[in-house]
Amino acid sequence: MSRIIFSSPSTLPQLYSTSRRIVKMSVAQTINPGVSFRSMVVKPPSHPTYDIKGVIKLALAEDAGDRGDVTCLATIPFEMEVEAHFLAKEDGIVAGISLAEMIFHEVDPSLKVEWSQKDGDYVQKGLQFGKVSGQAHNIVVAERVVLNFMQRMSGIATLTKTMADAACPACILETRKTAPGLRLVDKWAVLIGGGRNHRMGLFDMVMIKDNHISIAGGIINAIKSVDQYLEQQNLQMEVEVETRTLEEVDEVLRYTSQTKSSLTRIMLDNMVIPLPNGDVDVSMLKDAVEMINGRFETEASGNVTLETVHKIGQTGVTYISSGALTHSVKALDISLKIDTELALQVGRRTKRA
């Protein structure tokens, strides 16, 4: 069986070069994040322990392995300088520009990065929207890691923009169904696309779901336990409870009308009913929203697609949550090319530019 070995900083390989020094890197090493990037028009969401610099280091380290880029070492002189251009190969919302700058800065702070677009802008197929210049070796080393992040984030942002526009006046949310280790990056892309963030993790919001309700012995027991816990811990945070039937909605409303509670939002789960003709019946969801009548925020969940989200948004719900924004993302095709004329010729031949 193969093993993954995390080396100490002193035994890590030489991963990439600058003009006068070799940079050694450890996934555990911490970088001072006090670098200002002009392109950061949408700030990443906050997280008490997430280390985005560490994620960048890990992505670079898994690519370089224990030898570094052997192809670059064999073919590209360290002193050679080039200019490479970002090329959109399909239409969409670009995202990850600020993160790309962080990656280039981590590989080689002397690389010069310029953009004609910013995070959240619409790009058309064939558009050159940015360039990086400097040492060829370091640009090529950073290339795939930069593109992996940008393509994924742009795919999330593109889908989010489409869903958010269709959901209006409701707000579109993602869920915790993100790629492991990329929680903050995925949720950042949702913000860039015009969506809103649901809870970041298990720590920043109480969310009483079906399994909690079953273990607690009922929906009211679960809410009571949360109220007691928050009071004992002297904590104030948002509290959401999942309901699956109109009877559960009524039960929650009756309890909270008689007892002071910390509840702030009611999830209306799977109250959008698929029909044989491909349409959906939202009458149950609409009834639930009318029952709640603005006393709490409401969130529709389940059977949310590009085809159904507009109809769901017209029911009066506050939020619509969709796991598909991050768990089923289609990456936006973006490339980084030094010979852009040849890249465009090939792109036109393959209908990708």
PDB file of N, CA, C and O in Angstrom, residues 76-146:
ATOM      1  N   ILE A  76      13.651  24.762 -20.080  1.00  0.00           N
ATOM      2  CA  ILE A  76      13.551  26.219 -19.966  1.00  0.00           C
ATOM      3  C   ILE A  76      14.707  26.768 -19.145  1.00  0.00           C
ATOM      4  O   ILE A  76      14.848  26.446 -17.955  1.00  0.00           O
ATOM      5  N   PRO A  77      15.544  27.594 -19.734  1.00  0.00           N
ATOM      6  CA  PRO A  77      16.617  28.237 -18.962  1.00  0.00           C
ATOM      7  C   PRO A  77      16.023  29.136 -17.880  1.00  0.00           C
ATOM      8  O   PRO A  77      15.034  29.825 -18.104  1.00  0.00           O
ATOM      9  N   PHE A  78      16.613  29.130 -16.679  1.00  0.00           N
ATOM     10  CA  PHE A  78      16.088  29.906 -15.569  1.00  0.00           C
ATOM     11  C   PHE A  78      16.019  31.400 -15.894  1.00  0.00           C
ATOM     12  O   PHE A  78      15.134  32.106 -15.420  1.00  0.00           O
ATOM     13  N   GLU A  79      16.942  31.886 -16.698  1.00  0.00           N
ATOM     14  CA  GLU A  79      17.002  33.328 -16.932  1.00  0.00           C
ATOM     15  C   GLU A  79      16.027  33.804 -18.014  1.00  0.00           C
ATOM     16  O   GLU A  79      15.845  35.010 -18.200  1.00  0.00           O
ATOM     17  N   MET A  80      15.382  32.879 -18.747  1.00  0.00           N
ATOM     18  CA  MET A  80      14.494  33.268 -19.841  1.00  0.00           C
ATOM     19  C   MET A  80      13.228  33.937 -19.296  1.00  0.00           C
ATOM     20  O   MET A  80      12.622  33.453 -18.340  1.00  0.00           O
ATOM     21  N   GLU A  81      12.811  35.033 -19.924  1.00  0.00           N
ATOM     22  CA  GLU A  81      11.590  35.733 -19.538  1.00  0.00           C
ATOM     23  C   GLU A  81      10.603  35.720 -20.703  1.00  0.00           C
ATOM     24  O   GLU A  81      10.993  35.819 -21.863  1.00  0.00           O
ATOM     25  N   VAL A  82       9.310  35.591 -20.364  1.00  0.00           N
ATOM     26  CA  VAL A  82       8.258  35.535 -21.382  1.00  0.00           C
ATOM     27  C   VAL A  82       7.033  36.291 -20.885  1.00  0.00           C
ATOM     28  O   VAL A  82       6.963  36.731 -19.734  1.00  0.00           O
ATOM     29  N   GLU A  83       6.058  36.404 -21.780  1.00  0.00           N
ATOM     30  CA  GLU A  83       4.755  36.966 -21.436  1.00  0.00           C
ATOM     31  C   GLU A  83       3.687  35.960 -21.842  1.00  0.00           C
ATOM     32  O   GLU A  83       3.699  35.469 -22.974  1.00  0.00           O
ATOM     33  N   ALA A  84       2.802  35.626 -20.930  1.00  0.00           N
ATOM     34  CA  ALA A  84       1.743  34.655 -21.199  1.00  0.00           C
ATOM     35  C   ALA A  84       0.384  35.318 -20.994  1.00  0.00           C
ATOM     36  O   ALA A  84       0.223  36.152 -20.098  1.00  0.00           O
ATOM     37  N   HIS A  85      -0.594  34.932 -21.814  1.00  0.00           N
ATOM     38  CA  HIS A  85      -1.899  35.581 -21.815  1.00  0.00           C
ATOM     39  C   HIS A  85      -3.000  34.609 -21.389  1.00  0.00           C
ATOM     40  O   HIS A  85      -3.017  33.449 -21.813  1.00  0.00           O
ATOM     41  N   PHE A  86      -3.922  35.100 -20.578  1.00  0.00           N
ATOM     42  CA  PHE A  86      -5.107  34.328 -20.197  1.00  0.00           C
ATOM     43  C   PHE A  86      -6.139  34.431 -21.312  1.00  0.00           C
ATOM     44  O   PHE A  86      -6.468  35.532 -21.777  1.00  0.00           O
ATOM     45  N   LEU A  87      -6.665  33.288 -21.725  1.00  0.00           N
ATOM     46  CA  LEU A  87      -7.607  33.225 -22.842  1.00  0.00           C
ATOM     47  C   LEU A  87      -8.872  32.491 -22.409  1.00  0.00           C
ATOM     48  O   LEU A  87      -8.810  31.348 -21.944  1.00  0.00           O
ATOM     49  N   ALA A  88     -10.028  33.161 -22.548  1.00  0.00           N
ATOM     50  CA  ALA A  88     -11.308  32.509 -22.268  1.00  0.00           C
ATOM     51  C   ALA A  88     -11.705  31.649 -23.458  1.00  0.00           C
ATOM     52  O   ALA A  88     -11.711  32.123 -24.594  1.00  0.00           O
ATOM     53  N   LYS A  89     -12.015  30.382 -23.209  1.00  0.00           N
ATOM     54  CA  LYS A  89     -12.397  29.475 -24.289  1.00  0.00           C
ATOM     55  C   LYS A  89     -13.899  29.224 -24.329  1.00  0.00           C
ATOM     56  O   LYS A  89     -14.376  28.451 -25.169  1.00  0.00           O
ATOM     57  N   GLU A  90     -14.623  29.838 -23.402  1.00  0.00           N
ATOM     58  CA  GLU A  90     -16.084  29.826 -23.453  1.00  0.00           C
ATOM     59  C   GLU A  90     -16.610  31.024 -22.679  1.00  0.00           C
ATOM     60  O   GLU A  90     -15.877  31.660 -21.918  1.00  0.00           O
ATOM     61  N   ASP A  91     -17.881  31.349 -22.898  1.00  0.00           N
ATOM     62  CA  ASP A  91     -18.501  32.479 -22.226  1.00  0.00           C
ATOM     63  C   ASP A  91     -18.761  32.146 -20.766  1.00  0.00           C
ATOM     64  O   ASP A  91     -19.094  31.005 -20.429  1.00  0.00           O
ATOM     65  N   GLY A  92     -18.639  33.155 -19.898  1.00  0.00           N
ATOM     66  CA  GLY A  92     -18.965  32.931 -18.493  1.00  0.00           C
ATOM     67  C   GLY A  92     -18.517  34.066 -17.609  1.00  0.00           C
ATOM     68  O   GLY A  92     -18.050  35.111 -18.080  1.00  0.00           O
ATOM     69  N   ILE A  93     -18.658  33.860 -16.320  1.00  0.00           N
ATOM     70  CA  ILE A  93     -18.218  34.817 -15.300  1.00  0.00           C
ATOM     71  C   ILE A  93     -16.839  34.401 -14.820  1.00  0.00           C
ATOM     72  O   ILE A  93     -16.649  33.264 -14.378  1.00  0.00           O
ATOM     73  N   VAL A  94     -15.885  35.310 -14.907  1.00  0.00           N
ATOM     74  CA  VAL A  94     -14.530  34.972 -14.482  1.00  0.00           C
ATOM     75  C   VAL A  94     -14.405  35.157 -12.971  1.00  0.00           C
ATOM     76  O   VAL A  94     -14.930  36.114 -12.401  1.00  0.00           O
ATOM     77  N   ALA A  95     -13.740  34.218 -12.333  1.00  0.00           N
ATOM     78  CA  ALA A  95     -13.509  34.269 -10.885  1.00  0.00           C
ATOM     79  C   ALA A  95     -12.170  33.615 -10.583  1.00  0.00           C
ATOM     80  O   ALA A  95     -11.711  32.748 -11.321  1.00  0.00           O
ATOM     81  N   GLY A  96     -11.552  34.053  -9.495  1.00  0.00           N
ATOM     82  CA  GLY A  96     -10.258  33.502  -9.106  1.00  0.00           C
ATOM     83  C   GLY A  96      -9.092  34.377  -9.518  1.00  0.00           C
ATOM     84  O   GLY A  96      -7.931  33.963  -9.376  1.00  0.00           O
ATOM     85  N   ILE A  97      -9.371  35.575 -10.006  1.00  0.00           N
ATOM     86  CA  ILE A  97      -8.297  36.485 -10.408  1.00  0.00           C
ATOM     87  C   ILE A  97      -7.431  36.864  -9.206  1.00  0.00           C
ATOM     88  O   ILE A  97      -6.200  36.831  -9.265  1.00  0.00           O
ATOM     89  N   SER A  98      -8.086  37.207  -8.092  1.00  0.00           N
ATOM     90  CA  SER A  98      -7.320  37.569  -6.893  1.00  0.00           C
ATOM     91  C   SER A  98      -6.506  36.384  -6.379  1.00  0.00           C
ATOM     92  O   SER A  98      -5.355  36.541  -5.960  1.00  0.00           O
ATOM     93  N   LEU A  99      -7.099  35.201  -6.426  1.00  0.00           N
ATOM     94  CA  LEU A  99      -6.387  34.001  -5.976  1.00  0.00           C
ATOM     95  C   LEU A  99      -5.215  33.691  -6.904  1.00  0.00           C
ATOM     96  O   LEU A  99      -4.137  33.278  -6.451  1.00  0.00           O
ATOM     97  N   ALA A 100      -5.404  33.911  -8.195  1.00  0.00           N
ATOM     98  CA  ALA A 100      -4.314  33.691  -9.148  1.00  0.00           C
ATOM     99  C   ALA A 100      -3.121  34.586  -8.817  1.00  0.00           C
ATOM    100  O   ALA A 100      -1.963  34.147  -8.869  1.00  0.00           O
ATOM    101  N   GLU A 101      -3.391  35.837  -8.464  1.00  0.00           N
ATOM    102  CA  GLU A 101      -2.304  36.744  -8.076  1.00  0.00           C
ATOM    103  C   GLU A 101      -1.558  36.217  -6.851  1.00  0.00           C
ATOM    104  O   GLU A 101      -0.324  36.308  -6.772  1.00  0.00           O
ATOM    105  N   MET A 102      -2.296  35.674  -5.891  1.00  0.00           N
ATOM    106  CA  MET A 102      -1.660  35.110  -4.696  1.00  0.00           C
ATOM    107  C   MET A 102      -0.738  33.949  -5.063  1.00  0.00           C
ATOM    108  O   MET A 102       0.360  33.806  -4.507  1.00  0.00           O
ATOM    109  N   ILE A 103      -1.187  33.108  -6.010  1.00  0.00           N
ATOM    110  CA  ILE A 103      -0.388  31.941  -6.408  1.00  0.00           C
ATOM    111  C   ILE A 103       0.875  32.390  -7.125  1.00  0.00           C
ATOM    112  O   ILE A 103       1.985  31.909  -6.829  1.00  0.00           O
ATOM    113  N   PHE A 104       0.734  33.297  -8.067  1.00  0.00           N
ATOM    114  CA  PHE A 104       1.918  33.806  -8.770  1.00  0.00           C
ATOM    115  C   PHE A 104       2.891  34.456  -7.780  1.00  0.00           C
ATOM    116  O   PHE A 104       4.108  34.278  -7.876  1.00  0.00           O
ATOM    117  N   HIS A 105       2.350  35.196  -6.814  1.00  0.00           N
ATOM    118  CA  HIS A 105       3.197  35.856  -5.820  1.00  0.00           C
ATOM    119  C   HIS A 105       3.925  34.827  -4.958  1.00  0.00           C
ATOM    120  O   HIS A 105       5.080  35.018  -4.585  1.00  0.00           O
ATOM    121  N   GLU A 106       3.250  33.723  -4.653  1.00  0.00           N
ATOM    122  CA  GLU A 106       3.879  32.668  -3.853  1.00  0.00           C
ATOM    123  C   GLU A 106       5.015  32.002  -4.619  1.00  0.00           C
ATOM    124  O   GLU A 106       6.073  31.700  -4.060  1.00  0.00           O
ATOM    125  N   VAL A 107       4.822  31.780  -5.915  1.00  0.00           N
ATOM    126  CA  VAL A 107       5.853  31.138  -6.729  1.00  0.00           C
ATOM    127  C   VAL A 107       7.018  32.086  -6.979  1.00  0.00           C
ATOM    128  O   VAL A 107       8.179  31.702  -6.869  1.00  0.00           O
ATOM    129  N   ASP A 108       6.689  33.336  -7.323  1.00  0.00           N
ATOM    130  CA  ASP A 108       7.741  34.307  -7.644  1.00  0.00           C
ATOM    131  C   ASP A 108       7.172  35.714  -7.500  1.00  0.00           C
ATOM    132  O   ASP A 108       6.427  36.173  -8.373  1.00  0.00           O
ATOM    133  N   PRO A 109       7.522  36.431  -6.435  1.00  0.00           N
ATOM    134  CA  PRO A 109       6.981  37.780  -6.221  1.00  0.00           C
ATOM    135  C   PRO A 109       7.349  38.771  -7.319  1.00  0.00           C
ATOM    136  O   PRO A 109       6.721  39.830  -7.422  1.00  0.00           O
ATOM    137  N   SER A 110       8.346  38.457  -8.137  1.00  0.00           N
ATOM    138  CA  SER A 110       8.753  39.396  -9.182  1.00  0.00           C
ATOM    139  C   SER A 110       7.898  39.282 -10.446  1.00  0.00           C
ATOM    140  O   SER A 110       8.004  40.122 -11.344  1.00  0.00           O
ATOM    141  N   LEU A 111       7.042  38.261 -10.545  1.00  0.00           N
ATOM    142  CA  LEU A 111       6.167  38.138 -11.713  1.00  0.00           C
ATOM    143  C   LEU A 111       5.189  39.318 -11.755  1.00  0.00           C
ATOM    144  O   LEU A 111       4.629  39.713 -10.725  1.00  0.00           O
ATOM    145  N   LYS A 112       4.965  39.841 -12.931  1.00  0.00           N
ATOM    146  CA  LYS A 112       4.058  40.973 -13.111  1.00  0.00           C
ATOM    147  C   LYS A 112       2.753  40.467 -13.715  1.00  0.00           C
ATOM    148  O   LYS A 112       2.751  39.856 -14.784  1.00  0.00           O
ATOM    149  N   VAL A 113       1.637  40.711 -13.014  1.00  0.00           N
ATOM    150  CA  VAL A 113       0.331  40.228 -13.456  1.00  0.00           C
ATOM    151  C   VAL A 113      -0.565  41.422 -13.737  1.00  0.00           C
ATOM    152  O   VAL A 113      -0.684  42.327 -12.908  1.00  0.00           O
ATOM    153  N   GLU A 114      -1.197  41.432 -14.907  1.00  0.00           N
ATOM    154  CA  GLU A 114      -2.097  42.513 -15.289  1.00  0.00           C
ATOM    155  C   GLU A 114      -3.395  41.928 -15.828  1.00  0.00           C
ATOM    156  O   GLU A 114      -3.393  40.879 -16.484  1.00  0.00           O
ATOM    157  N   TRP A 115      -4.499  42.627 -15.578  1.00  0.00           N
ATOM    158  CA  TRP A 115      -5.820  42.154 -15.979  1.00  0.00           C
ATOM    159  C   TRP A 115      -6.601  43.251 -16.704  1.00  0.00           C
ATOM    160  O   TRP A 115      -6.511  44.413 -16.328  1.00  0.00           O
ATOM    161  N   SER A 116      -7.383  42.856 -17.693  1.00  0.00           N
ATOM    162  CA  SER A 116      -8.331  43.781 -18.316  1.00  0.00           C
ATOM    163  C   SER A 116      -9.734  43.575 -17.761  1.00  0.00           C
ATOM    164  O   SER A 116     -10.641  44.370 -18.020  1.00  0.00           O
ATOM    165  N   GLN A 117      -9.919  42.500 -16.998  1.00  0.00           N
ATOM    166  CA  GLN A 117     -11.199  42.201 -16.349  1.00  0.00           C
ATOM    167  C   GLN A 117     -10.948  42.005 -14.859  1.00  0.00           C
ATOM    168  O   GLN A 117      -9.807  41.882 -14.416  1.00  0.00           O
ATOM    169  N   LYS A 118     -12.031  41.943 -14.100  1.00  0.00           N
ATOM    170  CA  LYS A 118     -11.931  41.711 -12.661  1.00  0.00           C
ATOM    171  C   LYS A 118     -12.871  40.577 -12.275  1.00  0.00           C
ATOM    172  O   LYS A 118     -13.754  40.180 -13.057  1.00  0.00           O
ATOM    173  N   ASP A 119     -12.682  40.050 -11.070  1.00  0.00           N
ATOM    174  CA  ASP A 119     -13.565  38.988 -10.575  1.00  0.00           C
ATOM    175  C   ASP A 119     -15.025  39.426 -10.686  1.00  0.00           C
ATOM    176  O   ASP A 119     -15.394  40.520 -10.248  1.00  0.00           O
ATOM    177  N   GLY A 120     -15.851  38.561 -11.274  1.00  0.00           N
ATOM    178  CA  GLY A 120     -17.271  38.850 -11.422  1.00  0.00           C
ATOM    179  C   GLY A 120     -17.647  39.406 -12.776  1.00  0.00           C
ATOM    180  O   GLY A 120     -18.837  39.531 -13.078  1.00  0.00           O
ATOM    181  N   ASP A 121     -16.657  39.718 -13.616  1.00  0.00           N
ATOM    182  CA  ASP A 121     -16.948  40.240 -14.956  1.00  0.00           C
ATOM    183  C   ASP A 121     -17.311  39.104 -15.908  1.00  0.00           C
ATOM    184  O   ASP A 121     -16.862  37.961 -15.756  1.00  0.00           O
ATOM    185  N   TYR A 122     -18.091  39.452 -16.920  1.00  0.00           N
ATOM    186  CA  TYR A 122     -18.461  38.498 -17.964  1.00  0.00           C
ATOM    187  C   TYR A 122     -17.369  38.469 -19.025  1.00  0.00           C
ATOM    188  O   TYR A 122     -16.904  39.526 -19.467  1.00  0.00           O
ATOM    189  N   VAL A 123     -16.930  37.273 -19.407  1.00  0.00           N
ATOM    190  CA  VAL A 123     -15.944  37.132 -20.478  1.00  0.00           C
ATOM    191  C   VAL A 123     -16.543  36.297 -21.601  1.00  0.00           C
ATOM    192  O   VAL A 123     -17.315  35.373 -21.355  1.00  0.00           O
ATOM    193  N   GLN A 124     -16.175  36.664 -22.840  1.00  0.00           N
ATOM    194  CA  GLN A 124     -16.652  35.934 -24.002  1.00  0.00           C
ATOM    195  C   GLN A 124     -15.548  35.031 -24.547  1.00  0.00           C
ATOM    196  O   GLN A 124     -14.358  35.311 -24.396  1.00  0.00           O
ATOM    197  N   LYS A 125     -15.973  33.958 -25.194  1.00  0.00           N
ATOM    198  CA  LYS A 125     -15.039  33.015 -25.797  1.00  0.00           C
ATOM    199  C   LYS A 125     -14.102  33.755 -26.747  1.00  0.00           C
ATOM    200  O   LYS A 125     -14.535  34.538 -27.594  1.00  0.00           O
ATOM    201  N   GLY A 126     -12.804  33.528 -26.580  1.00  0.00           N
ATOM    202  CA  GLY A 126     -11.803  34.159 -27.428  1.00  0.00           C
ATOM    203  C   GLY A 126     -11.179  35.404 -26.833  1.00  0.00           C
ATOM    204  O   GLY A 126     -10.203  35.930 -27.375  1.00  0.00           O
ATOM    205  N   LEU A 127     -11.710  35.875 -25.677  1.00  0.00           N
ATOM    206  CA  LEU A 127     -11.191  37.103 -25.079  1.00  0.00           C
ATOM    207  C   LEU A 127      -9.887  36.846 -24.328  1.00  0.00           C
ATOM    208  O   LEU A 127      -9.790  35.932 -23.516  1.00  0.00           O
ATOM    209  N   GLN A 128      -8.871  37.658 -24.596  1.00  0.00           N
ATOM    210  CA  GLN A 128      -7.667  37.677 -23.769  1.00  0.00           C
ATOM    211  C   GLN A 128      -7.917  38.690 -22.654  1.00  0.00           C
ATOM    212  O   GLN A 128      -8.102  39.871 -22.927  1.00  0.00           O
ATOM    213  N   PHE A 129      -7.945  38.213 -21.413  1.00  0.00           N
ATOM    214  CA  PHE A 129      -8.386  39.087 -20.323  1.00  0.00           C
ATOM    215  C   PHE A 129      -7.325  39.334 -19.258  1.00  0.00           C
ATOM    216  O   PHE A 129      -7.601  39.986 -18.248  1.00  0.00           O
ATOM    217  N   GLY A 130      -6.114  38.852 -19.472  1.00  0.00           N
ATOM    218  CA  GLY A 130      -5.053  39.101 -18.506  1.00  0.00           C
ATOM    219  C   GLY A 130      -3.734  38.579 -19.010  1.00  0.00           C
ATOM    220  O   GLY A 130      -3.680  37.809 -19.990  1.00  0.00           O
ATOM    221  N   LYS A 131      -2.645  39.008 -18.383  1.00  0.00           N
ATOM    222  CA  LYS A 131      -1.341  38.502 -18.780  1.00  0.00           C
ATOM    223  C   LYS A 131      -0.407  38.483 -17.581  1.00  0.00           C
ATOM    224  O   LYS A 131      -0.584  39.230 -16.613  1.00  0.00           O
ATOM    225  N   VAL A 132       0.594  37.613 -17.650  1.00  0.00           N
ATOM    226  CA  VAL A 132       1.628  37.520 -16.629  1.00  0.00           C
ATOM    227  C   VAL A 132       2.973  37.511 -17.344  1.00  0.00           C
ATOM    228  O   VAL A 132       3.138  36.842 -18.371  1.00  0.00           O
ATOM    229  N   SER A 133       3.909  38.271 -16.835  1.00  0.00           N
ATOM    230  CA  SER A 133       5.224  38.345 -17.463  1.00  0.00           C
ATOM    231  C   SER A 133       6.307  38.171 -16.415  1.00  0.00           C
ATOM    232  O   SER A 133       6.132  38.520 -15.247  1.00  0.00           O
ATOM    233  N   GLY A 134       7.424  37.620 -16.848  1.00  0.00           N
ATOM    234  CA  GLY A 134       8.548  37.374 -15.950  1.00  0.00           C
ATOM    235  C   GLY A 134       9.250  36.089 -16.319  1.00  0.00           C
ATOM    236  O   GLY A 134       9.211  35.659 -17.479  1.00  0.00           O
ATOM    237  N   GLN A 135       9.880  35.471 -15.338  1.00  0.00           N
ATOM    238  CA  GLN A 135      10.639  34.250 -15.589  1.00  0.00           C
ATOM    239  C   GLN A 135       9.759  33.128 -16.125  1.00  0.00           C
ATOM    240  O   GLN A 135       8.766  32.742 -15.502  1.00  0.00           O
ATOM    241  N   ALA A 136      10.113  32.615 -17.291  1.00  0.00           N
ATOM    242  CA  ALA A 136       9.308  31.591 -17.958  1.00  0.00           C
ATOM    243  C   ALA A 136       9.122  30.359 -17.087  1.00  0.00           C
ATOM    244  O   ALA A 136       8.020  29.796 -16.993  1.00  0.00           O
ATOM    245  N   HIS A 137      10.205  29.917 -16.450  1.00  0.00           N
ATOM    246  CA  HIS A 137      10.153  28.713 -15.611  1.00  0.00           C
ATOM    247  C   HIS A 137       9.056  28.838 -14.551  1.00  0.00           C
ATOM    248  O   HIS A 137       8.243  27.934 -14.361  1.00  0.00           O
ATOM    249  N   ASN A 138       9.004  29.959 -13.874  1.00  0.00           N
ATOM    250  CA  ASN A 138       8.069  30.120 -12.764  1.00  0.00           C
ATOM    251  C   ASN A 138       6.636  30.318 -13.239  1.00  0.00           C
ATOM    252  O   ASN A 138       5.687  29.902 -12.564  1.00  0.00           O
ATOM    253  N   ILE A 139       6.460  30.945 -14.398  1.00  0.00           N
ATOM    254  CA  ILE A 139       5.115  31.078 -14.967  1.00  0.00           C
ATOM    255  C   ILE A 139       4.541  29.705 -15.293  1.00  0.00           C
ATOM    256  O   ILE A 139       3.384  29.406 -14.972  1.00  0.00           O
ATOM    257  N   VAL A 140       5.351  28.851 -15.902  1.00  0.00           N
ATOM    258  CA  VAL A 140       4.875  27.523 -16.281  1.00  0.00           C
ATOM    259  C   VAL A 140       4.635  26.651 -15.046  1.00  0.00           C
ATOM    260  O   VAL A 140       3.681  25.865 -15.006  1.00  0.00           O
ATOM    261  N   VAL A 141       5.462  26.793 -14.025  1.00  0.00           N
ATOM    262  CA  VAL A 141       5.255  26.050 -12.775  1.00  0.00           C
ATOM    263  C   VAL A 141       3.919  26.424 -12.132  1.00  0.00           C
ATOM    264  O   VAL A 141       3.176  25.566 -11.635  1.00  0.00           O
ATOM    265  N   ALA A 142       3.586  27.705 -12.173  1.00  0.00           N
ATOM    266  CA  ALA A 142       2.342  28.178 -11.536  1.00  0.00           C
ATOM    267  C   ALA A 142       1.111  27.924 -12.388  1.00  0.00           C
ATOM    268  O   ALA A 142      -0.020  27.882 -11.868  1.00  0.00           O
ATOM    269  N   GLU A 143       1.303  27.737 -13.696  1.00  0.00           N
ATOM    270  CA  GLU A 143       0.200  27.723 -14.665  1.00  0.00           C
ATOM    271  C   GLU A 143      -0.957  26.800 -14.285  1.00  0.00           C
ATOM    272  O   GLU A 143      -2.107  27.225 -14.182  1.00  0.00           O
ATOM    273  N   ARG A 144      -0.685  25.517 -14.076  1.00  0.00           N
ATOM    274  CA  ARG A 144      -1.775  24.562 -13.869  1.00  0.00           C
ATOM    275  C   ARG A 144      -2.496  24.800 -12.555  1.00  0.00           C
ATOM    276  O   ARG A 144      -3.734  24.675 -12.491  1.00  0.00           O
ATOM    277  N   VAL A 145      -1.783  25.144 -11.507  1.00  0.00           N
ATOM    278  CA  VAL A 145      -2.433  25.413 -10.220  1.00  0.00           C
ATOM    279  C   VAL A 145      -3.332  26.637 -10.340  1.00  0.00           C
ATOM    280  O   VAL A 145      -4.484  26.645  -9.870  1.00  0.00           O
ATOM    281  N   VAL A 146      -2.840  27.688 -10.993  1.00  0.00           N
ATOM    282  CA  VAL A 146      -3.653  28.887 -11.216  1.00  0.00           C
ATOM    283  C   VAL A 146      -4.919  28.534 -11.996  1.00  0.00           C
ATOM    284  O   VAL A 146      -6.027  28.918 -11.624  1.00  0.00           O
TER     285      VAL A 146
END
